[in-house]
CSV table of C-alpha atoms and ligand atoms in Angstrom, one decimal:
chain,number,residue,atom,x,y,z
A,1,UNK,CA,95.6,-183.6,81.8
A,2,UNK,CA,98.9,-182.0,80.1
A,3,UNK,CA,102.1,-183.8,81.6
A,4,UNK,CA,105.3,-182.2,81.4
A,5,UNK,CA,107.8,-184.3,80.7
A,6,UNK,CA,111.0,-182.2,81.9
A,7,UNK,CA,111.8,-180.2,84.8
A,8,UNK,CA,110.6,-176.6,84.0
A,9,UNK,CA,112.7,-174.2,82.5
A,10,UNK,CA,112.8,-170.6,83.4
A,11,UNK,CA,112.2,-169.4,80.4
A,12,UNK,CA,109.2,-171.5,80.5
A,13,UNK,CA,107.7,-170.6,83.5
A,14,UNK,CA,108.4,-167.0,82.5
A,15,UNK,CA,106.0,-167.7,79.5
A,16,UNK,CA,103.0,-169.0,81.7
A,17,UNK,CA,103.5,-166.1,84.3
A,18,UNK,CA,102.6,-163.9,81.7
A,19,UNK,CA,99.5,-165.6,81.0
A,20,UNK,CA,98.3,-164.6,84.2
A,21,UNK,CA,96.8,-161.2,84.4
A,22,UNK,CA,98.4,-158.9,87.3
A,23,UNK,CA,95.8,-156.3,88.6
A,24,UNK,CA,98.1,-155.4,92.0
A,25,UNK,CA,96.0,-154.4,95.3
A,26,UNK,CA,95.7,-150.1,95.9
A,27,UNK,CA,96.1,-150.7,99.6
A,28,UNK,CA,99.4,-152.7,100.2
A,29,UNK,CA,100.7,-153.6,103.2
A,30,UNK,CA,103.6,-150.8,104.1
A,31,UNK,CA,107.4,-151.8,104.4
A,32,UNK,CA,107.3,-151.0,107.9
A,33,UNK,CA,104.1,-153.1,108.5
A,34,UNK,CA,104.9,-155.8,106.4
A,35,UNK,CA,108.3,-156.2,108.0
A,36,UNK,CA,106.9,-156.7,111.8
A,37,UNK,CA,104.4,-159.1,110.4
A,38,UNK,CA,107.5,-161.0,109.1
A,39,UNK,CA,110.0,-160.9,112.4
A,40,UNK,CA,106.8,-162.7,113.7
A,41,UNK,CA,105.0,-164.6,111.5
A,42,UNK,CA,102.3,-166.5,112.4
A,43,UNK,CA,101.2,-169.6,110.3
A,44,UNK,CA,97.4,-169.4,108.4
A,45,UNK,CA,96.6,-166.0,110.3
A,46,UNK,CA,98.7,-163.4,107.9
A,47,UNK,CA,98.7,-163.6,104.3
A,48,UNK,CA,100.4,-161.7,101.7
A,49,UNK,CA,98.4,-158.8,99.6
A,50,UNK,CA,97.2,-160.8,96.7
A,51,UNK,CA,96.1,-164.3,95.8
A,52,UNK,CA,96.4,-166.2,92.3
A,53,UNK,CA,92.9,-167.5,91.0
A,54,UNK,CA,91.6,-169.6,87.7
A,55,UNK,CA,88.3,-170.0,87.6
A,56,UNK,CA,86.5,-173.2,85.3
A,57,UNK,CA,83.3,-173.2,83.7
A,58,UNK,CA,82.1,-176.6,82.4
A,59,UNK,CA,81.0,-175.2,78.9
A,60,UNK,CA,84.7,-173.1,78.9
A,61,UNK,CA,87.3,-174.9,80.6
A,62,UNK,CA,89.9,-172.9,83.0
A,63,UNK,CA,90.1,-169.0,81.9
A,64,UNK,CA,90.6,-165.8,83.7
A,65,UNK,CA,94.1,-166.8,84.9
A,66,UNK,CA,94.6,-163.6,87.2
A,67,UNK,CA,96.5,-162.4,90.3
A,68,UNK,CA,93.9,-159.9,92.2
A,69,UNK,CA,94.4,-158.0,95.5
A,70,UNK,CA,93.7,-160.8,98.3
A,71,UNK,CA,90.5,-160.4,100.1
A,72,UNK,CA,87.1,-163.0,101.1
A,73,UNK,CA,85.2,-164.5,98.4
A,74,UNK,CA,81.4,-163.5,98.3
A,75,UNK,CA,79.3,-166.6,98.2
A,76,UNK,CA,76.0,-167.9,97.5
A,77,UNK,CA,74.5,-169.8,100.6
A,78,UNK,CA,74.0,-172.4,98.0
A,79,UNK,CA,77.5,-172.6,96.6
A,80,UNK,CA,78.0,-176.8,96.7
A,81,UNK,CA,81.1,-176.9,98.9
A,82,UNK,CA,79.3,-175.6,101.7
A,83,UNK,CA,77.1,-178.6,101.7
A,84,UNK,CA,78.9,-181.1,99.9
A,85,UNK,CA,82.4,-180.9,100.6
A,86,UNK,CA,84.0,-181.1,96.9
A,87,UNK,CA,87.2,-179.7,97.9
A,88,UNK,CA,90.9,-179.9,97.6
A,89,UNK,CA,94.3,-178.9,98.5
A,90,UNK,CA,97.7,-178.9,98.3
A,91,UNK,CA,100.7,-177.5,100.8
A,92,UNK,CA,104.0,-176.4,99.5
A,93,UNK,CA,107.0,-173.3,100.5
A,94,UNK,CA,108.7,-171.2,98.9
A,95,UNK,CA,112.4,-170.6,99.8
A,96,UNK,CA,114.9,-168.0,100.2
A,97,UNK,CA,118.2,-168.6,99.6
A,98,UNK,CA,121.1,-166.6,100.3
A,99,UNK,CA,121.5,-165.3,97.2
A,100,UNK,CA,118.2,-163.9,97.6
A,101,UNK,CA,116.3,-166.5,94.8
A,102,UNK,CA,113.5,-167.8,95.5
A,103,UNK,CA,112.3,-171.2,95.2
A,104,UNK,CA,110.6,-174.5,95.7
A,105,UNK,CA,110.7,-178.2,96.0
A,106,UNK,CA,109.3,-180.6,94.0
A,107,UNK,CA,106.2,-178.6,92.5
A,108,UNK,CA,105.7,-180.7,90.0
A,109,UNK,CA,104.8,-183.8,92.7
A,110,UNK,CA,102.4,-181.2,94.2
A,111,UNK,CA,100.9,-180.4,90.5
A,112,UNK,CA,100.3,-184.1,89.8
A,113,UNK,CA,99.3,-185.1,93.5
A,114,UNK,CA,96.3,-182.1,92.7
A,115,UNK,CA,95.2,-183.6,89.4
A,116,UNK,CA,94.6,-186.8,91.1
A,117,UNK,CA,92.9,-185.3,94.3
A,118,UNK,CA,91.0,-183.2,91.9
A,119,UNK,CA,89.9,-186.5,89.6
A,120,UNK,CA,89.1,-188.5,93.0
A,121,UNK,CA,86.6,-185.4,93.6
A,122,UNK,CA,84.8,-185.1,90.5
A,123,UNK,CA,86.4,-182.1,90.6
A,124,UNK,CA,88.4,-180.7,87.2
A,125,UNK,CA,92.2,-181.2,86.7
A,126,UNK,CA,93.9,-178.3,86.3
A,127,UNK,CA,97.5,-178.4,83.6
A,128,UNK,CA,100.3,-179.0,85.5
A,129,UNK,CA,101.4,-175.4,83.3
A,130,UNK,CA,98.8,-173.9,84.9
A,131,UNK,CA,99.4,-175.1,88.9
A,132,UNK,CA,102.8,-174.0,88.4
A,133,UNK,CA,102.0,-170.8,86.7
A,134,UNK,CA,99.7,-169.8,89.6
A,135,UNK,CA,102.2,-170.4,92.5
A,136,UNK,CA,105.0,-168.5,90.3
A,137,UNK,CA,102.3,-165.6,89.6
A,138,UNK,CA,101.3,-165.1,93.0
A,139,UNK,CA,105.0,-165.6,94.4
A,140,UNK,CA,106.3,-163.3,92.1
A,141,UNK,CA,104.0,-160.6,92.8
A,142,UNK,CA,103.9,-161.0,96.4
A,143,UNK,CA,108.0,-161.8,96.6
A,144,UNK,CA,108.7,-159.5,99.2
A,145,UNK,CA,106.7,-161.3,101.5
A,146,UNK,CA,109.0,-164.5,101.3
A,147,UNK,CA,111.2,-164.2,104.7
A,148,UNK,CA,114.7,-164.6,105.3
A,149,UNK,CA,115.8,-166.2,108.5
A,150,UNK,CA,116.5,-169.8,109.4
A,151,UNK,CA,113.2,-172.2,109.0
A,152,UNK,CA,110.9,-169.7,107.9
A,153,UNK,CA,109.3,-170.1,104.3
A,154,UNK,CA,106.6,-168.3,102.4
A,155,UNK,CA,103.7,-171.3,102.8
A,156,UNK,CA,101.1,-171.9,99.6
A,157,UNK,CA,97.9,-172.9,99.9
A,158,UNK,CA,96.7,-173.8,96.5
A,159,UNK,CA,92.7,-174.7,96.9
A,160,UNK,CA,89.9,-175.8,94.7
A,161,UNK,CA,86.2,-175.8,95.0
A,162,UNK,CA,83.2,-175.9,94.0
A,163,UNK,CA,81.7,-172.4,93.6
A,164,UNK,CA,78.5,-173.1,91.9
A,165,UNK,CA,75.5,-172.3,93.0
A,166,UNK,CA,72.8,-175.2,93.4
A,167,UNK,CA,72.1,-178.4,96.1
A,168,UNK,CA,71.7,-180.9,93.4
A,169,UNK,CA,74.1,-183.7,94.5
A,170,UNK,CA,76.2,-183.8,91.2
A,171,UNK,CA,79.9,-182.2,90.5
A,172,UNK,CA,79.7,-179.0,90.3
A,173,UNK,CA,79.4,-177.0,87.0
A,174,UNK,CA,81.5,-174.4,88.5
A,175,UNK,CA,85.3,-174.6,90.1
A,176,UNK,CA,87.3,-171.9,91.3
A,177,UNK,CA,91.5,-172.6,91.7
A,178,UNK,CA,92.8,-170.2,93.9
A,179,UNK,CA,96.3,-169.4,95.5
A,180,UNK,CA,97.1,-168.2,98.7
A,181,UNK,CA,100.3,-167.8,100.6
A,182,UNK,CA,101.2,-167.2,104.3
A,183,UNK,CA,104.5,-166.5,105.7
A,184,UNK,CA,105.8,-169.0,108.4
A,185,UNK,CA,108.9,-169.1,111.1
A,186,UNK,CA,110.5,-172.3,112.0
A,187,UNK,CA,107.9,-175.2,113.0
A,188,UNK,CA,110.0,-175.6,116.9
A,189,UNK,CA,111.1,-172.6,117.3
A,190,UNK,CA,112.5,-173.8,120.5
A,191,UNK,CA,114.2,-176.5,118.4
A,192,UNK,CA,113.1,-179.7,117.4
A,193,UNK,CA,111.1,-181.7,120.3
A,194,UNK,CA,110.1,-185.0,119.6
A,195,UNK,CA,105.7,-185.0,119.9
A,196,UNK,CA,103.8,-187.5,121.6
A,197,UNK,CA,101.3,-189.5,119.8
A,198,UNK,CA,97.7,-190.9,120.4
A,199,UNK,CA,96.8,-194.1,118.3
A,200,UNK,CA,93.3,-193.9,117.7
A,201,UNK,CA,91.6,-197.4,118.2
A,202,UNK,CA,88.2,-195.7,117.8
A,203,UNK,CA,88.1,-193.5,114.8
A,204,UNK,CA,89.1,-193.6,111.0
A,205,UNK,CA,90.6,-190.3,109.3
A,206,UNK,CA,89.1,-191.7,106.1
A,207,UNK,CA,88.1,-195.2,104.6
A,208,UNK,CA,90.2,-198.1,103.5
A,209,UNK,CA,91.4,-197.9,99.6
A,210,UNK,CA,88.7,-196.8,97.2
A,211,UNK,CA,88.1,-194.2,99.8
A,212,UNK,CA,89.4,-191.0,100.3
A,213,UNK,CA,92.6,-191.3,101.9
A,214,UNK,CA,95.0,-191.1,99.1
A,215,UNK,CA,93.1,-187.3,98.0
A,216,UNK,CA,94.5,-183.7,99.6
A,217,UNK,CA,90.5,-183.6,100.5
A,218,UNK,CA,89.3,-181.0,103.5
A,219,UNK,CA,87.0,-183.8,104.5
A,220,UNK,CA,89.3,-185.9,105.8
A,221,UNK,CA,91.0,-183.4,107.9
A,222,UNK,CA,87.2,-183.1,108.8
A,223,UNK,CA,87.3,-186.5,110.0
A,224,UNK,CA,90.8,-186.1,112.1
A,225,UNK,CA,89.5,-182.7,114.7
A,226,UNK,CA,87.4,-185.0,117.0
A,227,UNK,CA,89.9,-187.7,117.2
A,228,UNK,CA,92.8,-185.1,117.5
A,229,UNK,CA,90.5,-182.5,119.8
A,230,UNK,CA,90.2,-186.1,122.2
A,231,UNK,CA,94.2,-186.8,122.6
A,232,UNK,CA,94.9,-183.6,123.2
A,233,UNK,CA,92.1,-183.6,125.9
A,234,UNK,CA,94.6,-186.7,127.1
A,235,UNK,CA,97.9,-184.4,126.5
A,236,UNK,CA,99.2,-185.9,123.3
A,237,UNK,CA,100.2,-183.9,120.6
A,238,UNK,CA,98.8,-185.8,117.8
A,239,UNK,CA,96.9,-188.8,116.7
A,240,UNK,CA,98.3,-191.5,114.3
A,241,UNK,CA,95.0,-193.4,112.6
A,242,UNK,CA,95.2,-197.3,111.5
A,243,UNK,CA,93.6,-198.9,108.6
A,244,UNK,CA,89.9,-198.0,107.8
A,245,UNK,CA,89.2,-202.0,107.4
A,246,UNK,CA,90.7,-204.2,110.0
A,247,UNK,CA,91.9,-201.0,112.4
A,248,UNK,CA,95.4,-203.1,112.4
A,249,UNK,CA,97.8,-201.6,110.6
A,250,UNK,CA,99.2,-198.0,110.8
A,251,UNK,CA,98.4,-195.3,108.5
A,252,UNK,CA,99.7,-191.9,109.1
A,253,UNK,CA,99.0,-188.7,111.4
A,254,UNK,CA,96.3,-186.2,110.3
A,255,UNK,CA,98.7,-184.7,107.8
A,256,UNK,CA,102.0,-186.5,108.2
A,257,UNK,CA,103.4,-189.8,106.8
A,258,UNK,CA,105.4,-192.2,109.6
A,259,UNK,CA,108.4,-194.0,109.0
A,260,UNK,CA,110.4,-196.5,111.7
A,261,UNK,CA,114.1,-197.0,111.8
A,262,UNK,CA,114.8,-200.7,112.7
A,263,UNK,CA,117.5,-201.8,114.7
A,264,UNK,CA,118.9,-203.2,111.5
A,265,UNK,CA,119.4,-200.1,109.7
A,266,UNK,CA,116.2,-201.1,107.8
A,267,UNK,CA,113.5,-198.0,107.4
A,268,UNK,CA,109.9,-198.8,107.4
A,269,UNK,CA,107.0,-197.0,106.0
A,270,UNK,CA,103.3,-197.7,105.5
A,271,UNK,CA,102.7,-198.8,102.1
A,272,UNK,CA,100.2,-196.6,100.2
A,273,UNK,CA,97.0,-197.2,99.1
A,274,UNK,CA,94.7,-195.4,101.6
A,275,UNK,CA,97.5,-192.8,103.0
A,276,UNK,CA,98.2,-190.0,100.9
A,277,UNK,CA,101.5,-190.1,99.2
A,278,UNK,CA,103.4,-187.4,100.9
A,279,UNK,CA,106.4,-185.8,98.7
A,280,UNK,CA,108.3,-185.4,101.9
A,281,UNK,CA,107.7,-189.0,102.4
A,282,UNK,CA,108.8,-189.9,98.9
A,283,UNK,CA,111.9,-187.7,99.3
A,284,UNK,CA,112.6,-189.2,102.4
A,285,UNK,CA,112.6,-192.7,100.7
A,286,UNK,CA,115.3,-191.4,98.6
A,287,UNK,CA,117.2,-190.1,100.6
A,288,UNK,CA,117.5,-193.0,103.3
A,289,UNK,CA,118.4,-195.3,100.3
A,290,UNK,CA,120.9,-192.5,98.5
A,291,UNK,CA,122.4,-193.4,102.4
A,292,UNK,CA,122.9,-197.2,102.2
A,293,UNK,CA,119.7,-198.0,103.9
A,294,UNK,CA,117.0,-200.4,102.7
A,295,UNK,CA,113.8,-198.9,102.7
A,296,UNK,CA,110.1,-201.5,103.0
A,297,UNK,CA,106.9,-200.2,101.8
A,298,UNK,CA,104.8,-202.4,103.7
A,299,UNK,CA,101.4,-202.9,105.7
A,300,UNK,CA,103.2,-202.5,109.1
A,301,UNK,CA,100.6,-204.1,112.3
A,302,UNK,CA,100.1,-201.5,115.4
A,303,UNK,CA,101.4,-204.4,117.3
A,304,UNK,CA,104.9,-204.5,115.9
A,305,UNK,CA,105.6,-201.0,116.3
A,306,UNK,CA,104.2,-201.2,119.9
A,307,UNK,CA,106.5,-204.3,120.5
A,308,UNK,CA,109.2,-203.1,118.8
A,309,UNK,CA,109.5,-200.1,120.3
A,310,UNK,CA,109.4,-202.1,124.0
A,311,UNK,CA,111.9,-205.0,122.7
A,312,UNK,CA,114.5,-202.3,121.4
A,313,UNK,CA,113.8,-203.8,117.4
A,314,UNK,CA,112.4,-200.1,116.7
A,315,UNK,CA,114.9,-197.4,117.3
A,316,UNK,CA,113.6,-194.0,115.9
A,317,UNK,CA,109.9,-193.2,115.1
A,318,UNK,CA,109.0,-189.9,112.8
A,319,UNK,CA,106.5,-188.3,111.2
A,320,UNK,CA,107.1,-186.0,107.8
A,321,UNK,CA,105.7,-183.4,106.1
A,322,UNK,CA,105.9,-180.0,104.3
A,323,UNK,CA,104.8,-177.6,107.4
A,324,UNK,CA,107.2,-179.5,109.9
A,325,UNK,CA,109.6,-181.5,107.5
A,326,UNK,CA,110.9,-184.0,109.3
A,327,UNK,CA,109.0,-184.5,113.2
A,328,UNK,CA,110.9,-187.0,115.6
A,329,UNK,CA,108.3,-188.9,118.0
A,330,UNK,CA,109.0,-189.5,121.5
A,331,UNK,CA,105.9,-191.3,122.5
A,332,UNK,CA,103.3,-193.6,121.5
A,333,UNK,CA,100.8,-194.9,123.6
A,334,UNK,CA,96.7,-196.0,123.6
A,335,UNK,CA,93.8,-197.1,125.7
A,336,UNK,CA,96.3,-200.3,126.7
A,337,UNK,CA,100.0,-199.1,126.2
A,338,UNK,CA,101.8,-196.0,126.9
A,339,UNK,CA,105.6,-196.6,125.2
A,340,UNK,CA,108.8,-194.4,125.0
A,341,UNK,CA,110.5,-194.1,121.7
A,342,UNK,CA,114.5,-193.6,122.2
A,343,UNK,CA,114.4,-192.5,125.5
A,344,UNK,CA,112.3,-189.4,124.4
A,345,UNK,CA,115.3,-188.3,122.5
A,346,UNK,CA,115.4,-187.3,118.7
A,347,UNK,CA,116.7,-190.3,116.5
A,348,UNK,CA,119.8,-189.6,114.7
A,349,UNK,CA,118.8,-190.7,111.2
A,350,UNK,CA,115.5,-188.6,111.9
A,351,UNK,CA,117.5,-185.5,112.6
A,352,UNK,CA,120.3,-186.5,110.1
A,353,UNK,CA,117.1,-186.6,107.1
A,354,UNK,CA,115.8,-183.8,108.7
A,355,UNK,CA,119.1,-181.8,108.0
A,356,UNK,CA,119.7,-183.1,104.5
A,357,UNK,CA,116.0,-182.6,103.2
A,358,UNK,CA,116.2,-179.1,104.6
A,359,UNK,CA,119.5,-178.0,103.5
A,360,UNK,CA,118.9,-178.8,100.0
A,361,UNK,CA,115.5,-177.1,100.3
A,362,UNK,CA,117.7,-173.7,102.1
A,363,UNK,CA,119.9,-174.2,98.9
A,364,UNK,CA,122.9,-175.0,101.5
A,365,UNK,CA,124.1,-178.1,100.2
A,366,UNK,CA,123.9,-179.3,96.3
A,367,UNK,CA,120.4,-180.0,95.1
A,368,UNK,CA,121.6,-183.5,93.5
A,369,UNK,CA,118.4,-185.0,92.5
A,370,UNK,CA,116.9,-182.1,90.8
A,371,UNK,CA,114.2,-181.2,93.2
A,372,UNK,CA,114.6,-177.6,93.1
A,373,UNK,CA,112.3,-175.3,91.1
A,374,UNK,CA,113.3,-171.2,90.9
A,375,UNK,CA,109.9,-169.0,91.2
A,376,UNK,CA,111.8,-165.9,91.3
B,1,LIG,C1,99.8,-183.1,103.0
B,1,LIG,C2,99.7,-184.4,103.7
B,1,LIG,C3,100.8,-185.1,104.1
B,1,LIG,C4,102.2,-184.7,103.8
B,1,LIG,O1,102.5,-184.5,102.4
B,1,LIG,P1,103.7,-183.6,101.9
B,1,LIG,O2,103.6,-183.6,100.5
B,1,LIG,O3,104.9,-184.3,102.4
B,1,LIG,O4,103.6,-182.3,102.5
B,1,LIG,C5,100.7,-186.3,104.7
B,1,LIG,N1,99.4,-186.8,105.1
B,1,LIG,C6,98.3,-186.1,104.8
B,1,LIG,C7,97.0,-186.6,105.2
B,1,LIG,C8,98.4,-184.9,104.1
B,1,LIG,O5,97.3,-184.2,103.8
């Protein structure tokens, strides 16, 4: 794997842009069209005209770096992700800010964070040059489609899979990389709510460490749909999984990393190991210690948090991520305990991260730790 050792320079991300070839769609979306879809977006069911795509071959390596006109992929019934499951993704935004710029946060996390997913498949690591190239390419081209407007974002999807054709058990022999991006509105558009949580005693979103967990794998989203499918069937919002071994200690949501505030001032957060390291979550780290508080990585018991949260030790309980940044939890409960978290009321360091994280990422307050990355 190539590892850039700076921050990427503009001039440098211009140079592997124009490695990627542009062939633009004949049919775009109209202004007119294209501007309703935006005053409404709706996440993952409206995507922009074109998609970026690299496609490996064993005996070549990654070549055909290209933009193309967005459209369905034509597969074999054989093709090995269909049976096998050797897949994985990442989740990032792109960001308007008032100036009209666009950019993004922290790509070069979500460039590393694919390299590993990608080695923990047997799948190929793609340069770090080349991730960032793709989401610029396709950003670029598509840059209209970035909204404006409070909380909304252009969302990438960057993907691989295994495209070749054959039910041999083995890694595949061929990988396609592809970029897609959909516009989104705010997360609440009703403002933030605090969700209620289901903790699953039952299921396992993926196995202890040496497993799965710490990949950006479909499979173990897979895993989650029966588990989450069953609390909402209870009216919860979401489930929060514990360890794959001793089904003690607490893991994370589906697709969001938890942190506690203590009554102390003290933030906790499940160490990692079988969670995957979330860049919100790392951010988040920072940013509670750049504000005086001490931040534990630590294997924190289902127990505690339950007890905690009765005895008044636990104050605030959220969950983080890129789709919904920063989401405050009002209630936790299982087949033996049912526990309000703050009365039900957003915690005020959750909501005071949740501001700070998202006005650096808006470009509305100064982007001090260098976490900012301009696509266009
Ligand atoms: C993507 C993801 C997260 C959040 O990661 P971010 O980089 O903060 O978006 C957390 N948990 C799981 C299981 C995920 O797939």
């Amino acid at each position: 794997m190539t590892t850039m050792s700076h921050h990427i320079l503009p001039a440098e991300l211009d140079d592997l842009v124009a490695r990627f070839e542009v062939r633009r769609t004949d049919a775009p979306t109209s202004e007119v069209e294209r501007a309703s879809l935006l005053a409404q977006p709706r996440f993952g069911t409206v995507f922009t005209d074109h998609m970026a795509r690299v496609t490996w071959r064993a005996a070549d390596g990654w070549t055909g770096r290209r933009v193309e006109p967005y459209g369905p992929l034509q597969l074999d019934p054989a093709t090995a992700v269909l049976h096998y499951a050797q897949e994985i993704f990442e989740g990032m935004k792109a960001y308007k800010h008032a100036d009209g710029s666009i950019w993004t946060f922290r790509p070069e996390q979500n460039a590393r964070r694919y390299a590993r997913s990608a080695h923990r498949l047997a799948l190929p690591e793609l340069a770090e040059e080349d991730f960032l190239a793709s989401i610029a390419a396709l950003v670029r081209t598509d840059v209209a489609w970035v909204p404006d407007g409070e909380d909304s974002s252009l969302y990438l999807r960057p993907f691989m899979f295994a495209s070749e054709s054959f039910l041999g058990v083995r890694p595949a022999l061929e990988v396609e990389h592809l970029v897609i991006a959909s516009p989104v509105g705010p997360y609440f558009p009703g403002g933030v709510r605090p969700v209620s949580i289901y903790l699953s005693e039952k299921y396992h979103r993926a196995g202890p460490p040496g497993g799965t967990g710490d990949a950006k794998f479909g499979g173990n989203y897979a895993a989650s749909l029966l588990p989450q499918m069953e609390a909402q069937q209870r009216g919860f919002d979401q489930v929060c999984f514990l360890d794959g071994a001793e089904s003690t200690y607490l893991e994370e949501l589906g697709g969001m990393n938890i942190f506690l505030v203590m009554a102390d001032g003290t933030v906790h957060t499940p160490e990692l190991g079988s969670i995957l390291e979330g860049i919100t979550r790392k951010s988040i780290i920072q940013l509670a210690r750049d504000r005086g508080h001490e931040v534990v990585e630590r294997r924190i018991p289902a127990r505690e948090l339950v007890s905690g949260l009765e005895s008044g030790q636990v104050k605030e309980f959220f969950a983080c991520g890129t789709a919904a940044v920063v989401t405050p939890i009002g209630r936790l409960a299982s087949s033996d305990f049912d526990v309000q978290v703050g009365g039900g009321e957003p915690g005020e360091l959750t909501m005071a991260l949740r501001a700070e994280l998202t006005d650096i990422q808006y470009g509305r307050s100064e982007d001090r730790h260098g976490w900012m990355t301009r696509l266009a």
